[in-house]
Amino acid sequence: MGLMIYNTLTRTKEPLETIEPGVVRMYVCGPTVYDKAHIGHAMSSIVFDVIRRWLEYRRYRVLHVMNYTDVEDKVILRAQELGVDSIELAEGYMHDYDQHLKDLNVLPASVNPRASTEIEAILEMVKGLVDRGFAYQVDGDVYFRVAKDDDYGRLSGRRVEEMRAGARLIVDERKEAPADFALWKAAKEGEPAWESPWGMGRPGWHIECSAMNLHHLGEQIDIHGGGSDLIFPHHENEIAQSESFTGKSFSRYWVHNGMLQFEGEKMSKSLGNVVTVEEFLEDHNGNILRMVILNASYRKPLKFNQDVITQAERAWERLKGALRPATPMPEAPEKVVADLNTQVEKTRAGFETAMDDDFNTSEALSHLFELVRGINQARDAGVESEPLGEAQRTLRELSEVLGLELELGGGIDREAEAFIELLIEVREELRQAKQWALADLIRDRLLTLGVHLEDGKEGTTWRAG
RNA sequence: GGGGACGUAGCCAAGUGGUAAGGCAGGGGUCUGCAAAACCCUUAAGCGCGGGUUCGAUUCCCGCCGUCCCCUCCA
């Protein structure tokens, strides 16, 4: 069947056919860096990270571009409020976001262009659009002439004449038509500005993505991604600009992630229901957010609340638990080993089928959990560490394709481990001597340091967290 | 007003024209000095409501109700 991708443009799943065999050119709209990022932004980055990892698993070379919008009304406004330079302000948030992506185990994009460093490409495009009659200049602003683009609206399914012009916005009388949008804006006093044929100014929001695509990936790309809130007007306008400029179709597949819902509403700054990435990572590790996301379809709205987090934490623990070492017993039945091997094969096949079907991570995870059960059953049956290890390697490998890090004992460094082992040894002596109070004291004290002791059949084991 | 989605057990959620994955919680058990954890087993939905198509629909079509997103900056 091959890899199927849901395309917003056609509202159907289509087989992936890339422009260049074996290569995927993917552009994802990144955040406007005017404030701390929230977990909705992170969701988008994680979704496209999983897509990218799956494409790479399928042997594609992925050229992955994600932009940072650092020249924009909100950035400028914020900088003026704080009395700082807007580009520097954006740079700070940009570096924060880079760090968040690392903490969330998101693979770095091939390129992270910024509006402020792409002015040349932007100007070239705006000029071209003016030359070809797709844009016009008014008082130092340049607008895209939507009427000139006959298939405008095909991504979002809108007809220009059906949109209630001026319902919620004040129509700029200088524009030829209400739907026309700015490619270039004349700069006001104190705003970042660059020289242009129309005077000092700065790019409009939509044009930077078109220009960056052209500059870094070429005239035609395979996948263009972003949040579903960008379908209109942003991506609609990108299509208009890019296709009018090149005369070629722009992106083959348009992929959009659903919005993260917090208490039934979209998480957004204007609603004030924001959980920043920083806040989330203070209380949880990045795998937990990823688990929340992987549990559901990337295209649907994602419910986010404390319950969902708790459930994801528990599920993640279960996944990790499967990596516990074997507890070999003399007469482990051979059938168990055979069943385990069968499960490994079934898991990989099911996982691949699920991921090929528009990145069905929820179903892919279900196959991982079936492997977890198989591993645990085999361990309980006393299977030797080698057949068990094989299954565990598969689990780890497939988890990594989803970007999950299952390694045990994270957060505790090597030197500390030796001391923990020592304490366990001492405590074991105390338990032999039935010095329960002292034994419990060690256990409790270690717990406050983030080390859990577990007394089992095969002795005491420990884990971090 | 227009455009786009969604509604599956207590919760999250996948999925299919022939009677529903997985996870969490719940119940039972194993282990244990106690505890915690872990593991095993297990209960639970007939798929928003009303019609239609069909031998048969949760899955297709129509209507209704409800929720969300977009039409202003937005991942």
Coordinates of C-alpha atoms (C1' of nucleotides) in Angstrom, one line a residue:
Chain A
M1 CA 0.0 0.0 0.0
G2 CA 2.8 2.4 0.8
L3 CA 2.7 5.6 2.8
M4 CA -0.6 7.4 2.7
I5 CA -0.8 11.1 3.7
Y6 CA -4.0 13.1 4.4
N7 CA -3.9 16.2 2.2
T8 CA -5.9 19.2 3.3
L9 CA -6.0 20.3 -0.4
T10 CA -8.0 17.3 -1.5
R11 CA -9.5 16.3 1.9
T12 CA -8.4 12.7 1.3
K13 CA -5.5 10.4 2.0
E14 CA -3.2 10.1 -0.9
P15 CA -0.1 8.0 -1.6
L16 CA 3.1 9.8 -1.0
E17 CA 4.8 10.5 -4.3
T18 CA 7.7 12.8 -4.0
I19 CA 9.0 15.2 -6.6
E20 CA 12.5 13.7 -6.4
P21 CA 12.6 10.0 -5.6
G22 CA 13.8 9.3 -2.1
V23 CA 13.8 12.9 -1.0
V24 CA 11.1 14.8 0.9
R25 CA 11.1 18.5 0.9
M26 CA 9.1 19.6 4.0
Y27 CA 8.4 23.1 5.2
V28 CA 6.7 23.7 8.5
C29 CA 5.5 27.0 9.8
G30 CA 7.2 27.8 13.0
P31 CA 6.2 30.3 15.7
T32 CA 6.1 34.0 15.8
V33 CA 8.7 34.7 18.5
Y34 CA 7.2 37.5 20.5
D35 CA 6.6 35.6 23.8
K36 CA 7.2 32.3 25.6
A37 CA 6.1 29.4 23.5
H38 CA 3.2 27.3 24.8
I39 CA 2.6 23.6 24.5
G40 CA 0.3 24.1 21.5
H41 CA 3.4 25.3 19.6
A42 CA 5.3 22.3 21.0
M43 CA 2.5 20.0 19.7
S44 CA 3.1 21.2 16.2
S45 CA 6.8 20.7 16.4
I46 CA 6.4 17.2 17.9
V47 CA 3.8 16.2 15.3
F48 CA 6.1 17.1 12.4
D49 CA 9.0 15.6 14.2
V50 CA 7.2 12.2 14.2
I51 CA 6.3 12.6 10.6
R52 CA 9.9 13.3 9.7
R53 CA 11.2 10.4 11.8
W54 CA 8.8 8.1 10.0
L55 CA 9.8 9.3 6.6
E56 CA 13.4 8.7 7.6
Y57 CA 12.5 5.2 8.8
R58 CA 11.1 4.7 5.4
R59 CA 14.5 5.7 3.9
Y60 CA 13.6 9.1 2.7
R61 CA 16.1 11.9 3.0
V62 CA 14.1 14.7 4.6
L63 CA 14.9 18.3 3.9
H64 CA 13.1 19.9 6.8
V65 CA 12.8 23.7 7.0
M66 CA 11.1 25.5 9.9
N67 CA 11.0 29.2 10.1
Y68 CA 10.9 31.7 12.9
T69 CA 8.9 34.8 12.3
D70 CA 10.9 37.6 13.9
V71 CA 9.5 40.6 12.0
E72 CA 5.8 41.1 12.7
D73 CA 3.4 43.4 14.4
K74 CA 3.3 41.5 17.7
V75 CA 7.0 41.3 18.0
I76 CA 7.3 45.0 17.3
L77 CA 4.6 45.9 19.7
R78 CA 6.1 43.8 22.4
A79 CA 9.5 45.2 21.9
Q80 CA 8.2 48.8 22.1
E81 CA 6.4 48.0 25.3
L82 CA 9.6 46.6 26.8
G83 CA 11.7 49.3 25.2
V84 CA 14.1 46.9 23.6
D85 CA 15.1 46.1 20.0
S86 CA 12.5 43.9 18.3
I87 CA 15.0 41.7 16.5
E88 CA 17.0 41.0 19.7
L89 CA 13.8 40.3 21.6
A90 CA 12.8 37.8 18.9
E91 CA 16.3 36.3 19.1
G92 CA 15.9 35.5 22.8
Y93 CA 12.6 33.7 22.3
M94 CA 14.1 31.9 19.3
H95 CA 16.9 30.5 21.4
D96 CA 14.4 29.5 24.1
Y97 CA 12.4 27.6 21.5
D98 CA 15.5 25.9 20.2
Q99 CA 16.2 24.7 23.7
H100 CA 12.6 23.5 24.1
L101 CA 12.9 21.5 21.0
K102 CA 16.0 19.8 22.4
D103 CA 14.3 19.1 25.7
L104 CA 11.3 17.6 23.8
N105 CA 13.6 15.4 21.7
V106 CA 12.6 17.1 18.5
L107 CA 15.2 16.6 15.8
P108 CA 16.7 19.9 14.5
A109 CA 15.4 21.1 11.2
S110 CA 17.9 21.3 8.3
V111 CA 17.4 25.0 8.3
N112 CA 15.7 27.6 10.5
P113 CA 15.4 30.7 8.4
R114 CA 14.1 34.0 9.9
A115 CA 12.2 36.8 8.3
S116 CA 14.9 39.3 9.1
T117 CA 17.6 37.3 7.4
E118 CA 15.6 36.5 4.2
I119 CA 14.8 40.1 3.2
E120 CA 16.6 39.8 -0.1
A121 CA 14.6 36.7 -1.2
I122 CA 11.4 38.4 0.0
L123 CA 12.1 41.6 -2.0
E124 CA 12.8 39.6 -5.1
M125 CA 9.5 37.9 -4.8
V126 CA 7.5 41.0 -4.1
K127 CA 9.1 42.7 -7.0
G128 CA 8.3 39.8 -9.3
L129 CA 4.7 39.8 -8.2
V130 CA 4.4 43.5 -8.9
D131 CA 6.1 43.1 -12.3
R132 CA 3.7 40.4 -13.3
G133 CA 0.6 42.4 -12.2
F134 CA -0.2 40.2 -9.2
A135 CA 0.5 43.0 -6.8
Y136 CA 0.2 46.7 -6.5
Q137 CA 1.7 49.5 -4.5
V138 CA -0.1 52.0 -2.4
D139 CA 1.7 54.6 -0.3
G140 CA 4.7 52.3 0.3
D141 CA 2.6 49.3 1.0
V142 CA 2.4 46.5 -1.5
Y143 CA -0.7 44.3 -1.7
F144 CA -1.4 41.0 -3.4
R145 CA -4.2 41.3 -5.9
V146 CA -6.4 38.4 -5.1
A147 CA -8.7 39.0 -8.0
K148 CA -5.8 38.1 -10.3
D149 CA -5.5 34.6 -8.8
D150 CA -8.4 32.6 -10.2
D151 CA -8.1 29.6 -8.0
Y152 CA -7.7 31.6 -4.8
G153 CA -9.5 29.8 -1.9
R154 CA -9.0 26.2 -3.0
L155 CA -7.2 25.1 0.1
S156 CA -9.6 26.5 2.6
G157 CA -12.7 26.0 0.4
R158 CA -13.7 29.6 0.5
R159 CA -14.9 31.9 -2.2
V160 CA -13.8 35.4 -2.0
E161 CA -17.3 36.7 -2.8
E162 CA -18.8 34.6 0.0
M163 CA -16.6 36.0 2.7
R164 CA -18.3 38.7 4.6
A165 CA -16.0 41.5 3.9
G166 CA -15.5 43.8 6.8
A167 CA -17.4 41.7 9.3
R168 CA -14.7 41.7 11.9
L169 CA -12.0 43.9 10.5
I170 CA -11.8 47.4 9.3
V171 CA -11.3 47.4 5.6
D172 CA -8.4 49.5 4.4
E173 CA -10.0 51.8 1.8
R174 CA -6.8 52.0 -0.1
K175 CA -6.9 48.4 -1.1
E176 CA -8.5 47.4 -4.4
A177 CA -10.4 44.6 -2.7
P178 CA -11.0 43.6 0.9
A179 CA -9.3 40.2 0.5
D180 CA -6.1 41.7 -0.8
F181 CA -3.3 41.2 1.7
A182 CA 0.0 43.0 2.4
L183 CA 3.2 41.7 0.9
W184 CA 5.2 44.6 2.1
K185 CA 4.4 47.2 4.7
A186 CA 5.8 50.8 4.8
A187 CA 7.6 51.1 8.1
K188 CA 6.5 53.5 10.8
E189 CA 8.9 55.4 13.0
G190 CA 10.9 53.0 15.2
E191 CA 10.0 49.9 13.4
P192 CA 12.6 47.5 11.9
A193 CA 12.9 48.5 8.2
W194 CA 14.7 47.7 5.0
E195 CA 15.2 49.6 1.8
S196 CA 12.9 48.6 -1.0
P197 CA 11.7 50.1 -4.3
W198 CA 8.7 51.4 -2.4
G199 CA 10.6 53.0 0.4
M200 CA 11.7 51.8 3.8
G201 CA 9.5 49.0 4.9
R202 CA 9.2 45.4 6.2
P203 CA 7.7 42.2 4.9
G204 CA 4.1 41.2 5.5
W205 CA 3.6 37.9 7.3
H206 CA 2.7 35.5 4.5
I207 CA 5.4 36.4 2.1
E208 CA 8.3 35.2 4.2
C209 CA 7.3 31.6 4.0
S210 CA 6.9 31.7 0.3
A211 CA 10.3 33.3 -0.1
M212 CA 12.0 30.9 2.3
N213 CA 10.5 27.9 0.5
L214 CA 11.8 29.2 -2.8
H215 CA 15.2 30.0 -1.3
H216 CA 15.8 26.8 0.7
L217 CA 13.7 24.1 -1.0
G218 CA 13.0 25.3 -4.5
E219 CA 9.9 26.2 -6.5
Q220 CA 8.0 23.0 -5.6
I221 CA 7.9 21.1 -2.4
D222 CA 6.4 17.9 -1.2
I223 CA 4.9 18.7 2.2
H224 CA 3.9 22.0 3.7
G225 CA 2.8 21.8 7.3
G226 CA 1.5 23.8 10.2
G227 CA -1.3 24.2 12.6
S228 CA -4.9 24.0 11.2
D229 CA -5.4 27.6 12.3
L230 CA -3.0 28.6 9.5
I231 CA -5.1 27.1 6.7
F232 CA -6.7 30.4 6.2
P233 CA -5.5 33.0 5.5
H234 CA -1.8 32.1 5.9
H235 CA -1.5 29.0 3.7
E236 CA -4.1 30.2 1.2
N237 CA -2.0 33.3 0.7
E238 CA 1.2 31.4 0.5
I239 CA -0.2 29.3 -2.3
A240 CA -1.4 32.5 -4.1
Q241 CA 2.0 34.2 -3.8
S242 CA 4.1 31.2 -4.7
E243 CA 2.1 29.9 -7.6
S244 CA 1.6 33.4 -9.0
F245 CA 5.3 34.0 -8.8
T246 CA 6.6 30.7 -10.3
G247 CA 3.6 29.7 -12.4
K248 CA 3.9 26.2 -10.9
S249 CA 2.0 24.3 -8.3
F250 CA 3.6 24.9 -5.0
S251 CA 3.3 22.1 -2.4
R252 CA 2.0 18.7 -3.2
Y253 CA 0.7 17.8 0.3
W254 CA -0.7 20.2 2.8
V255 CA -0.6 18.7 6.3
H256 CA -2.2 20.3 9.3
N257 CA -2.2 19.4 13.0
G258 CA -5.3 20.0 15.1
M259 CA -5.4 22.5 17.9
L260 CA -4.6 21.7 21.4
Q261 CA -7.7 22.2 23.6
F262 CA -7.4 23.2 27.2
E263 CA -10.6 22.8 29.1
G264 CA -12.6 22.8 25.9
E265 CA -11.0 25.8 24.3
K266 CA -8.1 26.3 22.0
M267 CA -5.0 27.2 24.0
S268 CA -4.0 30.7 23.0
K269 CA -2.6 33.8 24.6
S270 CA -5.7 35.9 24.0
L271 CA -7.8 33.4 26.0
G272 CA -5.2 33.4 28.7
N273 CA -5.3 29.6 29.1
V274 CA -1.7 29.0 28.2
V275 CA 0.6 26.4 29.6
T276 CA 4.1 27.4 28.5
V277 CA 6.6 24.8 27.4
E278 CA 8.8 26.0 30.2
E279 CA 6.0 25.4 32.8
F280 CA 5.2 22.0 31.5
L281 CA 8.9 20.9 31.5
E282 CA 9.3 22.0 35.0
D283 CA 6.8 19.4 36.2
H284 CA 7.1 16.7 33.5
N285 CA 9.6 15.3 31.2
G286 CA 9.2 15.9 27.5
N287 CA 8.2 12.3 26.8
I288 CA 4.9 12.8 28.6
L289 CA 3.8 15.6 26.3
R290 CA 4.8 13.4 23.4
M291 CA 2.8 10.5 24.8
V292 CA -0.3 12.7 25.1
I293 CA 0.1 13.7 21.4
L294 CA 0.9 10.2 20.2
N295 CA -2.2 8.8 21.9
A296 CA -4.5 10.6 19.5
S297 CA -4.7 11.5 15.9
Y298 CA -2.5 14.5 14.9
R299 CA -5.3 16.0 12.8
K300 CA -8.0 16.2 15.5
P301 CA -8.2 18.7 18.3
L302 CA -6.2 17.4 21.2
K303 CA -7.7 17.3 24.7
F304 CA -5.3 18.5 27.2
N305 CA -5.8 18.5 31.0
Q306 CA -4.4 17.0 34.2
D307 CA -6.2 13.7 33.6
V308 CA -4.7 13.3 30.2
I309 CA -1.3 14.1 31.6
T310 CA -1.6 11.5 34.4
Q311 CA -2.8 8.9 32.0
A312 CA 0.1 9.6 29.7
E313 CA 2.5 9.3 32.6
R314 CA 1.2 5.9 33.6
A315 CA 1.2 4.7 30.0
W316 CA 4.8 5.8 29.6
E317 CA 5.8 4.0 32.8
R318 CA 4.3 0.9 31.4
L319 CA 6.3 1.2 28.2
K320 CA 9.5 1.8 30.1
G321 CA 8.8 -1.1 32.5
A322 CA 9.1 -3.6 29.7
L323 CA 12.8 -2.8 29.5
R324 CA 13.4 -4.2 32.9
P325 CA 16.0 -7.0 32.8
A326 CA 15.2 -10.7 32.5
T327 CA 14.8 -12.9 35.6
P328 CA 15.9 -16.2 34.1
M329 CA 14.5 -19.4 35.5
P330 CA 15.9 -22.9 34.8
E331 CA 13.0 -24.5 33.0
A332 CA 11.6 -21.7 30.9
P333 CA 9.2 -23.2 28.3
E334 CA 10.4 -23.0 24.7
K335 CA 6.9 -22.1 23.6
V336 CA 7.2 -18.8 25.4
V337 CA 10.3 -17.8 23.4
A338 CA 8.6 -18.7 20.2
D339 CA 5.5 -16.7 21.1
L340 CA 7.7 -13.8 22.0
N341 CA 9.5 -13.9 18.6
T342 CA 6.1 -14.0 16.9
Q343 CA 5.0 -11.0 18.8
V344 CA 8.1 -9.1 17.8
E345 CA 7.3 -9.7 14.2
K346 CA 3.6 -8.9 14.5
T347 CA 4.5 -5.7 16.4
R348 CA 6.8 -4.4 13.7
A349 CA 4.4 -5.3 10.9
G350 CA 1.4 -3.7 12.7
F351 CA 3.4 -0.7 13.6
E352 CA 4.6 -0.1 10.1
T353 CA 1.1 -0.5 8.7
A354 CA -0.3 2.0 11.2
M355 CA 2.4 4.6 10.6
D356 CA 2.0 4.2 6.8
D357 CA -1.6 5.0 7.2
D358 CA -1.3 8.8 7.7
F359 CA 0.9 8.4 10.7
N360 CA -1.6 6.6 12.9
T361 CA 0.4 6.9 16.1
S362 CA -2.4 5.8 18.3
E363 CA -2.6 2.5 16.5
A364 CA 1.2 2.2 16.3
L365 CA 1.3 2.7 20.1
S366 CA -1.3 -0.1 20.6
H367 CA 1.1 -2.5 18.8
L368 CA 3.9 -1.4 21.1
F369 CA 1.8 -2.1 24.1
E370 CA 1.1 -5.6 22.8
L371 CA 4.8 -6.1 22.6
V372 CA 5.1 -4.8 26.2
R373 CA 2.7 -7.5 27.3
G374 CA 4.5 -10.1 25.4
I375 CA 7.8 -9.1 27.0
N376 CA 6.4 -9.0 30.5
Q377 CA 4.8 -12.4 30.1
A378 CA 8.1 -13.8 28.8
R379 CA 10.0 -12.3 31.7
D380 CA 7.5 -13.7 34.2
A381 CA 8.0 -17.1 32.5
G382 CA 11.7 -16.9 33.2
V383 CA 13.0 -16.4 29.7
E384 CA 16.7 -15.9 29.3
S385 CA 18.0 -12.4 28.7
E386 CA 18.9 -13.0 25.1
P387 CA 15.5 -13.7 23.5
L388 CA 14.1 -11.1 25.8
G389 CA 16.7 -8.6 24.8
E390 CA 15.8 -9.0 21.2
A391 CA 12.2 -8.0 21.9
Q392 CA 13.3 -5.1 24.0
R393 CA 15.6 -3.8 21.3
T394 CA 12.7 -3.8 18.9
L395 CA 10.6 -1.9 21.5
R396 CA 13.3 0.6 22.0
E397 CA 13.9 1.0 18.3
L398 CA 10.2 1.6 17.4
S399 CA 9.8 3.9 20.4
E400 CA 12.6 6.0 19.1
V401 CA 10.9 6.3 15.7
L402 CA 8.1 8.0 17.6
G403 CA 10.7 10.1 19.4
L404 CA 10.2 8.5 22.8
E405 CA 13.2 8.0 25.1
L406 CA 12.7 4.9 27.2
E407 CA 16.1 4.6 28.8
L408 CA 15.9 3.6 32.4
G409 CA 17.5 5.5 35.3
G410 CA 17.7 8.8 33.5
G411 CA 18.8 11.8 35.6
I412 CA 21.1 9.9 37.9
D413 CA 24.8 10.0 37.0
R414 CA 27.3 7.2 37.1
E415 CA 29.0 8.1 40.3
A416 CA 25.7 8.3 42.1
E417 CA 24.7 4.9 40.9
A418 CA 27.6 3.3 42.8
F419 CA 26.5 4.9 46.0
I420 CA 22.9 3.8 45.5
E421 CA 24.1 0.3 45.0
L422 CA 26.1 0.6 48.2
L423 CA 23.1 1.8 50.2
I424 CA 21.0 -1.1 48.8
E425 CA 23.7 -3.5 49.9
V426 CA 23.8 -2.0 53.4
R427 CA 20.0 -2.0 53.6
E428 CA 20.0 -5.7 52.6
E429 CA 22.1 -6.5 55.6
L430 CA 19.7 -4.5 57.8
R431 CA 16.8 -6.4 56.4
Q432 CA 18.5 -9.7 57.0
A433 CA 18.9 -8.6 60.6
K434 CA 15.2 -7.4 60.6
Q435 CA 16.3 -3.9 61.4
W436 CA 13.1 -2.7 59.7
A437 CA 13.2 0.9 61.0
L438 CA 16.7 1.6 59.6
A439 CA 15.9 -0.2 56.3
D440 CA 12.8 1.9 55.9
L441 CA 14.7 5.0 56.7
I442 CA 17.1 4.4 53.9
R443 CA 14.3 3.7 51.5
D444 CA 12.4 6.8 52.5
R445 CA 15.4 9.0 52.4
L446 CA 16.3 7.8 48.9
L447 CA 12.8 8.4 47.8
T448 CA 13.0 12.0 48.7
L449 CA 16.2 12.1 46.5
G450 CA 14.2 10.7 43.6
V451 CA 15.3 7.1 43.9
H452 CA 12.6 4.4 44.2
L453 CA 13.6 1.1 45.8
E454 CA 11.6 -1.9 45.0
D455 CA 12.0 -5.1 46.9
G456 CA 11.3 -8.0 44.6
K457 CA 11.8 -11.7 44.5
E458 CA 15.3 -11.3 42.9
G459 CA 16.4 -8.7 45.4
T460 CA 16.1 -5.0 45.5
T461 CA 16.1 -2.9 42.4
W462 CA 16.0 0.9 42.0
R463 CA 14.8 3.4 39.5
A464 CA 14.8 7.1 39.2
G465 CA 11.8 9.4 39.0
Chain B
rG1 C1' -23.7 34.8 7.9
rG2 C1' -19.8 31.8 5.3
rG3 C1' -15.9 27.8 5.3
rG4 C1' -13.8 23.3 7.8
rA5 C1' -13.8 19.3 11.4
rC6 C1' -15.6 16.4 15.3
rG7 C1' -19.3 13.5 18.7
rU8 C1' -17.0 5.6 20.3
rA9 C1' -16.9 2.4 27.6
rG10 C1' -16.0 6.4 34.1
rC11 C1' -11.6 9.1 31.3
rC12 C1' -8.1 9.5 26.8
rA13 C1' -8.6 7.2 22.1
rA14 C1' -8.0 3.9 17.3
rG15 C1' -10.9 1.7 13.9
rU16 C1' -14.3 -1.0 10.5
rG17 C1' -20.3 -2.1 5.5
rG18 C1' -20.8 -8.0 8.7
rU19 C1' -21.7 -6.9 15.6
rA20 C1' -15.6 -2.5 18.3
rA21 C1' -7.4 -1.7 19.1
rG22 C1' -4.6 0.2 23.0
rG23 C1' -3.8 3.2 27.4
rC24 C1' -5.7 5.2 32.3
rA25 C1' -9.0 4.2 36.1
rG26 C1' -12.1 -0.1 38.4
rG27 C1' -12.2 -5.5 40.1
rG28 C1' -9.4 -10.2 41.2
rG29 C1' -4.6 -12.4 41.8
rU30 C1' 1.0 -13.0 42.3
rC31 C1' 5.1 -10.9 44.9
rU32 C1' 6.2 -8.6 49.9
rG33 C1' 8.5 -7.8 57.1
rC34 C1' 5.7 -3.6 55.9
rA35 C1' 5.3 -0.5 51.8
rA36 C1' 5.6 1.0 47.2
rA37 C1' 6.1 -0.5 42.5
rA38 C1' 5.7 -4.1 39.0
rC39 C1' 3.5 -8.0 36.5
rC40 C1' -0.6 -11.4 35.2
rC41 C1' -5.9 -12.0 34.6
rU42 C1' -10.4 -9.3 34.2
rU43 C1' -15.2 -6.1 34.1
rA44 C1' -17.0 -2.3 31.0
rA45 C1' -19.1 0.8 25.1
rG46 C1' -23.0 -1.7 20.3
rC47 C1' -20.3 3.7 18.6
rG48 C1' -24.8 11.9 19.9
rC49 C1' -30.4 11.7 18.1
rG50 C1' -34.0 10.7 14.1
rG51 C1' -34.6 9.0 9.2
rG52 C1' -32.8 6.6 4.5
rU53 C1' -29.7 3.2 1.3
rU54 C1' -28.3 -2.1 2.2
rC55 C1' -29.3 -9.0 3.2
rG56 C1' -26.7 -6.2 7.0
rA57 C1' -24.3 0.5 9.3
rU58 C1' -21.1 2.5 14.5
rU59 C1' -18.9 2.7 9.5
rC60 C1' -22.4 5.5 3.3
rC61 C1' -26.5 9.5 2.5
rC62 C1' -30.0 13.3 4.6
rG63 C1' -31.8 16.1 8.7
rC64 C1' -31.4 17.6 13.8
rC65 C1' -28.7 18.5 18.4
rG66 C1' -24.0 19.5 20.6
rU67 C1' -18.7 20.8 20.6
rC68 C1' -14.4 22.9 18.4
rC69 C1' -11.4 25.6 14.6
rC70 C1' -11.1 29.5 10.8
rC71 C1' -13.2 34.1 8.3
rU72 C1' -8.5 39.6 13.1
rC73 C1' -2.6 37.8 15.2
rC74 C1' -2.2 32.6 16.0
rA75 C1' 1.1 26.0 15.9

